[in-house]
GROMACS .gro file of C-alpha atoms in nm:
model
  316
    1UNK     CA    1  23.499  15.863   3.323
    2UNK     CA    2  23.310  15.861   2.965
    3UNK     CA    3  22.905  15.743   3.026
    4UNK     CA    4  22.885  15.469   2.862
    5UNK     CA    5  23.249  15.318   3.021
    6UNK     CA    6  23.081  15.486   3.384
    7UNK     CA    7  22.731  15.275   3.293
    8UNK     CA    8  22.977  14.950   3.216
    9UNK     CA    9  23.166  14.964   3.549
   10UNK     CA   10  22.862  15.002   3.759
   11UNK     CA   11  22.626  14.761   3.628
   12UNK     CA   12  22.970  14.491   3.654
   13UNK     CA   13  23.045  14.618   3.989
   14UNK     CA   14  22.784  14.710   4.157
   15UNK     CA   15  22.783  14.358   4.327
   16UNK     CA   16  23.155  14.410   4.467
   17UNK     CA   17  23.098  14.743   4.616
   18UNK     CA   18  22.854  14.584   4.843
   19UNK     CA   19  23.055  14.317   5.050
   20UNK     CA   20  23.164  14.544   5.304
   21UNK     CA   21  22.869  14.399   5.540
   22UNK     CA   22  22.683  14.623   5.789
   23UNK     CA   23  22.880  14.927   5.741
   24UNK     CA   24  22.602  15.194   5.660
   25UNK     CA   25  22.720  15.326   5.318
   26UNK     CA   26  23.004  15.264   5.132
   27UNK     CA   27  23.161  15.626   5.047
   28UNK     CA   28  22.949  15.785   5.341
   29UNK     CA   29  23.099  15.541   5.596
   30UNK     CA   30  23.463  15.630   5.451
   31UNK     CA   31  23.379  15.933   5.585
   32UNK     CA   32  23.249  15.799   5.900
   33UNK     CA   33  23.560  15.593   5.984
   34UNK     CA   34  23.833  15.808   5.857
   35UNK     CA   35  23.924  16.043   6.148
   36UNK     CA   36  24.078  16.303   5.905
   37UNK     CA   37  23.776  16.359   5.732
   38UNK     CA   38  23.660  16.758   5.800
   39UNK     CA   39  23.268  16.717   5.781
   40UNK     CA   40  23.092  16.537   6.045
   41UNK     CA   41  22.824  16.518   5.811
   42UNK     CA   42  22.729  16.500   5.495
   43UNK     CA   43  22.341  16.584   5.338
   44UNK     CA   44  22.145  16.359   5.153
   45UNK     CA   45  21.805  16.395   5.001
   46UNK     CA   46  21.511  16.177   5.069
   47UNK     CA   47  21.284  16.105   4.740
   48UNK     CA   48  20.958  16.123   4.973
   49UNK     CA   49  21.043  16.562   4.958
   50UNK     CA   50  20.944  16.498   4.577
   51UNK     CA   51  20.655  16.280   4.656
   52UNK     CA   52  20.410  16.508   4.496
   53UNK     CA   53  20.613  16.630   4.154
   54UNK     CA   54  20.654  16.177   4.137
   55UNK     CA   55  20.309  16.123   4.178
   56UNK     CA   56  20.139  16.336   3.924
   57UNK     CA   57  20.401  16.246   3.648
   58UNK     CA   58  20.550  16.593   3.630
   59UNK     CA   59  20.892  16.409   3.738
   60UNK     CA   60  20.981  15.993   3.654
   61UNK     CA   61  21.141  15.864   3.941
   62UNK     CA   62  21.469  15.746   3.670
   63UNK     CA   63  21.551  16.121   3.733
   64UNK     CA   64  21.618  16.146   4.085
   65UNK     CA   65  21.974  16.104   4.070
   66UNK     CA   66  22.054  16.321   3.816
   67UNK     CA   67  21.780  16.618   3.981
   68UNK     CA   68  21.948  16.597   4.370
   69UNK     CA   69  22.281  16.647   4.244
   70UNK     CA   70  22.168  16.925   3.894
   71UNK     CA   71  21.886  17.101   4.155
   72UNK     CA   72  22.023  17.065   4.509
   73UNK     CA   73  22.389  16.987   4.440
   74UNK     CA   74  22.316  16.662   4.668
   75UNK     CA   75  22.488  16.371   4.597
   76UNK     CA   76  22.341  16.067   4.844
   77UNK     CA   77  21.958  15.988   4.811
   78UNK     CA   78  21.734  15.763   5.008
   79UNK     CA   79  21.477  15.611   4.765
   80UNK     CA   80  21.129  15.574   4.862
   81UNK     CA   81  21.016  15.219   4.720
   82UNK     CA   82  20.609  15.324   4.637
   83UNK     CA   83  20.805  15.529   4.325
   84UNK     CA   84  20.924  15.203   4.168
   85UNK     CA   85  20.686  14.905   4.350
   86UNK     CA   86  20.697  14.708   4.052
   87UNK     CA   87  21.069  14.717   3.940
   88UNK     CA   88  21.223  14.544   4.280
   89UNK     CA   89  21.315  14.268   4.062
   90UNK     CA   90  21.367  14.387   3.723
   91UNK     CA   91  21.747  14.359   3.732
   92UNK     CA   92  21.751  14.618   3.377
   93UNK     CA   93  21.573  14.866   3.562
   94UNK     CA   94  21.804  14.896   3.852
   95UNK     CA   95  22.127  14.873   3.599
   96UNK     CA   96  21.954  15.181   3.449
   97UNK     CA   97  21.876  15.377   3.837
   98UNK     CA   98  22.306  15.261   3.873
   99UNK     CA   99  22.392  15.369   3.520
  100UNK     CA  100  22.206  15.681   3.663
  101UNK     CA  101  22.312  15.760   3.945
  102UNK     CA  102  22.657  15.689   3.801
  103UNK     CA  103  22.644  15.917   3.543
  104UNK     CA  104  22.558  16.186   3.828
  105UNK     CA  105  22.791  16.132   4.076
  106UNK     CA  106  22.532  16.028   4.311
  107UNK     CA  107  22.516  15.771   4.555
  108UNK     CA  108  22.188  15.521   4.667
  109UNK     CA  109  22.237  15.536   5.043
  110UNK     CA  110  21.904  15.322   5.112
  111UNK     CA  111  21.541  15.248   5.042
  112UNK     CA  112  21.267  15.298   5.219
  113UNK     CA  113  21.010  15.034   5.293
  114UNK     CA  114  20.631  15.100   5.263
  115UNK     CA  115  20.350  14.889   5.174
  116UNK     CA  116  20.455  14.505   5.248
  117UNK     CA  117  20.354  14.463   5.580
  118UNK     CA  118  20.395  14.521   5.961
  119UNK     CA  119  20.730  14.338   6.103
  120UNK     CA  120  20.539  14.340   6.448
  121UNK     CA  121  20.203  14.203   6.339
  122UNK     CA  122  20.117  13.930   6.641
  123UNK     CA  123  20.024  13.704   6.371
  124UNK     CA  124  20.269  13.430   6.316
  125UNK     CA  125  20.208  13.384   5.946
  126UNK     CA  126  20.115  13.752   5.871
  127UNK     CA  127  20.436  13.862   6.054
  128UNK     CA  128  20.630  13.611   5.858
  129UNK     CA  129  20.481  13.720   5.511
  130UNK     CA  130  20.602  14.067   5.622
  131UNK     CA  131  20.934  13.985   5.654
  132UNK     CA  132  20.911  13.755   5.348
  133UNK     CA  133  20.773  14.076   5.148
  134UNK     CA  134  21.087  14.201   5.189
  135UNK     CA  135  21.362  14.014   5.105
  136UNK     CA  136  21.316  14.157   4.699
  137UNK     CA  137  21.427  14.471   4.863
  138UNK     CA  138  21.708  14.322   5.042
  139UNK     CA  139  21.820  14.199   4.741
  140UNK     CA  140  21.745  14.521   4.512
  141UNK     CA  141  21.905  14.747   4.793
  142UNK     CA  142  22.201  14.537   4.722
  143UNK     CA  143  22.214  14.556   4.350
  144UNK     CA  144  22.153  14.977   4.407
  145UNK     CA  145  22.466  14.942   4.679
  146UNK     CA  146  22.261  15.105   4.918
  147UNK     CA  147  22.392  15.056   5.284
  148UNK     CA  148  22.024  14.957   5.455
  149UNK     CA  149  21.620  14.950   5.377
  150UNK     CA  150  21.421  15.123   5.619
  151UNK     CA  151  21.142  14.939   5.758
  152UNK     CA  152  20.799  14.947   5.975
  153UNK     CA  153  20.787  14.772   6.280
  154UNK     CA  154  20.424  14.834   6.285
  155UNK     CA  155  20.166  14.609   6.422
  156UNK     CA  156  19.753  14.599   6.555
  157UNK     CA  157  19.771  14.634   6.931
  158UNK     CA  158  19.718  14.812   7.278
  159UNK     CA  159  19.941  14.532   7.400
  160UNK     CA  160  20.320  14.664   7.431
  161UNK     CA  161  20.505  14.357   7.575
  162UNK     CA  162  20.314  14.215   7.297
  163UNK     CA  163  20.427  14.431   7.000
  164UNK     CA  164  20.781  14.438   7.158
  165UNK     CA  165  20.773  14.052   7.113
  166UNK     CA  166  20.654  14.048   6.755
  167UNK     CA  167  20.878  14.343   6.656
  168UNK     CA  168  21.184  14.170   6.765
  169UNK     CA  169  21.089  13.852   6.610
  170UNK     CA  170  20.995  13.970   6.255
  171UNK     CA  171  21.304  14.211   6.267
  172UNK     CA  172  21.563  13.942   6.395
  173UNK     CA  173  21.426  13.725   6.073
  174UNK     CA  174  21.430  13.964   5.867
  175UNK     CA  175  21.778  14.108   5.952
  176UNK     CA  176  21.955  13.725   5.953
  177UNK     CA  177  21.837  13.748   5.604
  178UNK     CA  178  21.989  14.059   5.477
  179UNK     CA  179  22.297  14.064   5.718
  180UNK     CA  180  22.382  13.790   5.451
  181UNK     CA  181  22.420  13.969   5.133
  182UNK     CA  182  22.542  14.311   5.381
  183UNK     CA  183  22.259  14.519   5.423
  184UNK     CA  184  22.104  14.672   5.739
  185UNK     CA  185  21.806  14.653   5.827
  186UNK     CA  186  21.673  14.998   6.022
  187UNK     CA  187  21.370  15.102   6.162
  188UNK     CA  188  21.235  15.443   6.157
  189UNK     CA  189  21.021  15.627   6.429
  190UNK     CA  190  20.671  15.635   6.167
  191UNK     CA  191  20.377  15.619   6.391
  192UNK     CA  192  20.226  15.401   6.661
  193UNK     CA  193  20.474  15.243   6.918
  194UNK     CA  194  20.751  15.300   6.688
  195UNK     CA  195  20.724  15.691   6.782
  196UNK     CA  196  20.740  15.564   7.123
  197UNK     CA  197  21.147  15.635   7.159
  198UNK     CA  198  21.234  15.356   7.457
  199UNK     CA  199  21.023  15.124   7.324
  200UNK     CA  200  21.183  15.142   6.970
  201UNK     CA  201  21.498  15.144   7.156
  202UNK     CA  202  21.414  14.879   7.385
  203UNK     CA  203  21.349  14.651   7.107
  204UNK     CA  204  21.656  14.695   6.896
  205UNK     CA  205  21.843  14.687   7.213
  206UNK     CA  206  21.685  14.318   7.244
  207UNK     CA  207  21.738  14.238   6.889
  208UNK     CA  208  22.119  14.269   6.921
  209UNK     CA  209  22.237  14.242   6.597
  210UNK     CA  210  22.464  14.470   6.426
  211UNK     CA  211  22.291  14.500   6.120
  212UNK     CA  212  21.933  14.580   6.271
  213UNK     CA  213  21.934  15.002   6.375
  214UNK     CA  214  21.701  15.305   6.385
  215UNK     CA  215  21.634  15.575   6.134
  216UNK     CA  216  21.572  15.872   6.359
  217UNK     CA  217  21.291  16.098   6.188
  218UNK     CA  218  21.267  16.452   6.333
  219UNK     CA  219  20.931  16.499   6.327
  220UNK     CA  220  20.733  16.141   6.317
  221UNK     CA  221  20.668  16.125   6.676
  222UNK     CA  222  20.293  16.081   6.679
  223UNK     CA  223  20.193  15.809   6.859
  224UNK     CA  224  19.791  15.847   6.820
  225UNK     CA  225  19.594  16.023   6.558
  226UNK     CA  226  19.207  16.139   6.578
  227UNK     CA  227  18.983  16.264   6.303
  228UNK     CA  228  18.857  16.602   6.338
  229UNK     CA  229  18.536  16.534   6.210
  230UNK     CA  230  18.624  16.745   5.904
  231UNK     CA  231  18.814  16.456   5.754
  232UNK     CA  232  19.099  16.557   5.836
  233UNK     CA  233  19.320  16.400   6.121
  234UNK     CA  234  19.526  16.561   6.380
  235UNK     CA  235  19.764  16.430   6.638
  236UNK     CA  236  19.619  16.426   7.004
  237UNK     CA  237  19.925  16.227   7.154
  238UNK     CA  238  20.275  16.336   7.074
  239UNK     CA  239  20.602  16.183   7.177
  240UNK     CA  240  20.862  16.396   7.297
  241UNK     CA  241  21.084  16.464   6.919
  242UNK     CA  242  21.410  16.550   7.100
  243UNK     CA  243  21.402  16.290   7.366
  244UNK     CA  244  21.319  16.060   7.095
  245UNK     CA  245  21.568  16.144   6.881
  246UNK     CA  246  21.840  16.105   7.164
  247UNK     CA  247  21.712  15.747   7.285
  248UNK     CA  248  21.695  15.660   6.899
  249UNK     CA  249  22.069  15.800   6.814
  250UNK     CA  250  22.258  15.499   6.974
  251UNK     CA  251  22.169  15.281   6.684
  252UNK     CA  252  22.129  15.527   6.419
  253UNK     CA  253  22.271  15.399   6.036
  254UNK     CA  254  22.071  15.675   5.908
  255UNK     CA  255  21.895  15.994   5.995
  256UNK     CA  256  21.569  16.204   5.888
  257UNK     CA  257  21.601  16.591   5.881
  258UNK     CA  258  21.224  16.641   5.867
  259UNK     CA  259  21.093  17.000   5.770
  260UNK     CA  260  20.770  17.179   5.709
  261UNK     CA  261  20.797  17.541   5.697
  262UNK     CA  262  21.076  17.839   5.755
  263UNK     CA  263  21.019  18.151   5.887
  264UNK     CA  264  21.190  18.523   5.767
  265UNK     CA  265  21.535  18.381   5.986
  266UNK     CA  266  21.553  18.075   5.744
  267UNK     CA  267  21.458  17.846   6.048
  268UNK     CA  268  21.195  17.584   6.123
  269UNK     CA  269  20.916  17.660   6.212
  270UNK     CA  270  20.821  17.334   6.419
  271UNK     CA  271  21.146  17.175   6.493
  272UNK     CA  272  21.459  17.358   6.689
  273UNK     CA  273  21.674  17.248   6.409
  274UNK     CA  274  21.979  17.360   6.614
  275UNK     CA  275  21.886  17.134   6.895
  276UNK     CA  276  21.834  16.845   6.685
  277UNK     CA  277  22.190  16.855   6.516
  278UNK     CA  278  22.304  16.911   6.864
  279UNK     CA  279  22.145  16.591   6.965
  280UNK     CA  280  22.315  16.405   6.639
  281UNK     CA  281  22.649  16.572   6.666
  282UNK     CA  282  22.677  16.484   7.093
  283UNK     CA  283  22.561  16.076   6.975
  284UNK     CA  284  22.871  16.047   6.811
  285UNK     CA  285  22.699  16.001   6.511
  286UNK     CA  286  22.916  16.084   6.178
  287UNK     CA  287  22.735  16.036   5.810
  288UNK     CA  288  22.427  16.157   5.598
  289UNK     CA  289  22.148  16.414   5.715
  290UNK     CA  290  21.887  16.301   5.464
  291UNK     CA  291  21.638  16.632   5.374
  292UNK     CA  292  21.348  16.537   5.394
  293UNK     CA  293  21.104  16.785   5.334
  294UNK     CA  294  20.718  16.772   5.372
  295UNK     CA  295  20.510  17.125   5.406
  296UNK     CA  296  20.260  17.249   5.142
  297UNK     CA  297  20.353  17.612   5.177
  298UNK     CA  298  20.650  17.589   4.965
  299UNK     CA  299  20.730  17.427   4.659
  300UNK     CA  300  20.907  17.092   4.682
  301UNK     CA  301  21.210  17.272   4.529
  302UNK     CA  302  21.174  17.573   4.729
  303UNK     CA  303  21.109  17.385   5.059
  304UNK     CA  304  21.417  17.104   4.975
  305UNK     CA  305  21.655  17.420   4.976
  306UNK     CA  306  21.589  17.598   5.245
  307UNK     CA  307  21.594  17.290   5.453
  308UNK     CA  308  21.974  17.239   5.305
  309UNK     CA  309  22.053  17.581   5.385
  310UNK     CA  310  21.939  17.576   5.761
  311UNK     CA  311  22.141  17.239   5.764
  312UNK     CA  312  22.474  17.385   5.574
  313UNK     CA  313  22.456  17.701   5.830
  314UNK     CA  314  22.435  17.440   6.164
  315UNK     CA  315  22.687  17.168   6.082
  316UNK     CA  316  23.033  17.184   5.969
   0.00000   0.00000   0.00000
């Protein structure tokens, strides 16, 4: 299809192609439902594996699209909202990240949630603002056609009946909200209780709605941090990753392939990569393996492909 007729169709139909309520991606969940398809999975790319390259300018987050699918031959990404904070409603600058994405072939599986506030604060009205925060990116998910936005059930407390109360409140608001207009609502494992596996799972379990889920990250299972007293902090309590990744898969509309480093072998260094596709495959699980890569000892690019090539070598 030309550009300009491709830019046409998507910014009149990228309202349409969104109905299809709680089913976690559009062309990734054809996949998912059709039992002919070949591939279990599919690989997307998560913009956070760019994060440095976006935040000193040398890339503009307009060229994500067009980069995962020119770079990484990658065609679903998971946008990272801190890139564009200011643009959730600016309606012409999501027709231009469709008219994009378009234009490459991609597809905007989801964006992820940072910086509006904890869904399991025990305040009533901060809680509330939190879930308020988010509806713009209900609503600009939906314009993108993304399937979900990934969120924090975060909170302030050494109280875990507590936070498990909260966390199920400010999701179940927020999700009867966006369950409207078809998107999910999905929490990812990103410190504090929510690295706790069973209690994540406990409280989407509780939740019980179809459009609320779990992102399952590979590697964010630190559940208490210390500083060094270099200024640096380290994690002194660690959740079990692959126990947390199985009690998370159940209600999984999305999930993390977190890397750091590779040895000679092309493996990780950190996580038993094998193990955790095992894990995936075994849930039942059938979709997008979003890349999301985060060492310093190779380059974003060189670090994004050698996390697609362990992941092209251990699934189908």
């Amino acid at each position: 299809m030309p550009s300009i007729e491709r830019r046409s169709f998507i910014k009149n139909g990228a309202f349409g192609i969104v109905s299809l309520a709680m089913l976690p991606g559009i062309s990734g969940y054809k996949a998912m439902l059709d039992p002919a398809t070949k591939a279990q999975f599919k690989i997307s790319l998560a913009q956070w594996s760019l994060n440095r390259s976006l935040r000193n300018k040398t890339m503009d987050h307009l060229d994500f699209a067009r980069l995962a699918a020119s770079d990484f031959g990658i065609y679903g990404i998971e946008y990272v909202n801190t890139f564009f904070k200011d643009k959730a409603s600016d309606s012409k600058y999501l027709a231009e990240m469709n008219a994009r994405a378009g234009d490459a072939g991609v597809e905007q599986l989801l964006i992820m949630i940072d910086g509006e506030g904890g869904l399991a604060e025990l305040d009533d009205t901060i809680r509330t603002a939190a879930v308020t925060n988010h509806y713009k990116w209900v609503e600009a998910a939906k314009t993108l056609g993304c399937h979900s936005i990934r969120v924090n059930a975060y909170g302030v407390s050494d109280d875990r009946a507590a936070l498990h109360a909260a966390a199920v409140d400010g999701l179940g608001m927020l999700t009867s909200f966006a369950e409207k207009v078809g998107i999910n609502v999905i929490v990812e494992n990103h410190g504090g209780l929510s690295s706790d596996g069973k209690w994540l799972a406990g409280v989407i379990k509780e939740v019980n709605m179809p459009g609320c889920g779990t992102l399952p990250d590979f590697g964010n299972f630190c559940l208490r941090q210390a500083d060094d007293g270099m200024g640096h902090s380290s994690c002194v309590d660690e959740y079990d990753r692959y126990q947390g990744v199985e009690e998370l898969m159940p209600f999984a509309k999305a999930v993390s392939a977190k890397s750091y480093d590779f040895d000679a072998a092309g493996n990780e260094t950190t996580i038993d990569f094998q193990r955790m596709v095992s894990i995936v495959k075994k849930s039942g699980y059938k979709g997008y393996l979003g890349i999301e890569y985060e060492g310093s000892r190779l380059s974003e690019h060189e670090g994004i492909k050698a996390t697609k090539k362990l992941l092209d070598r251990l699934i189908p």
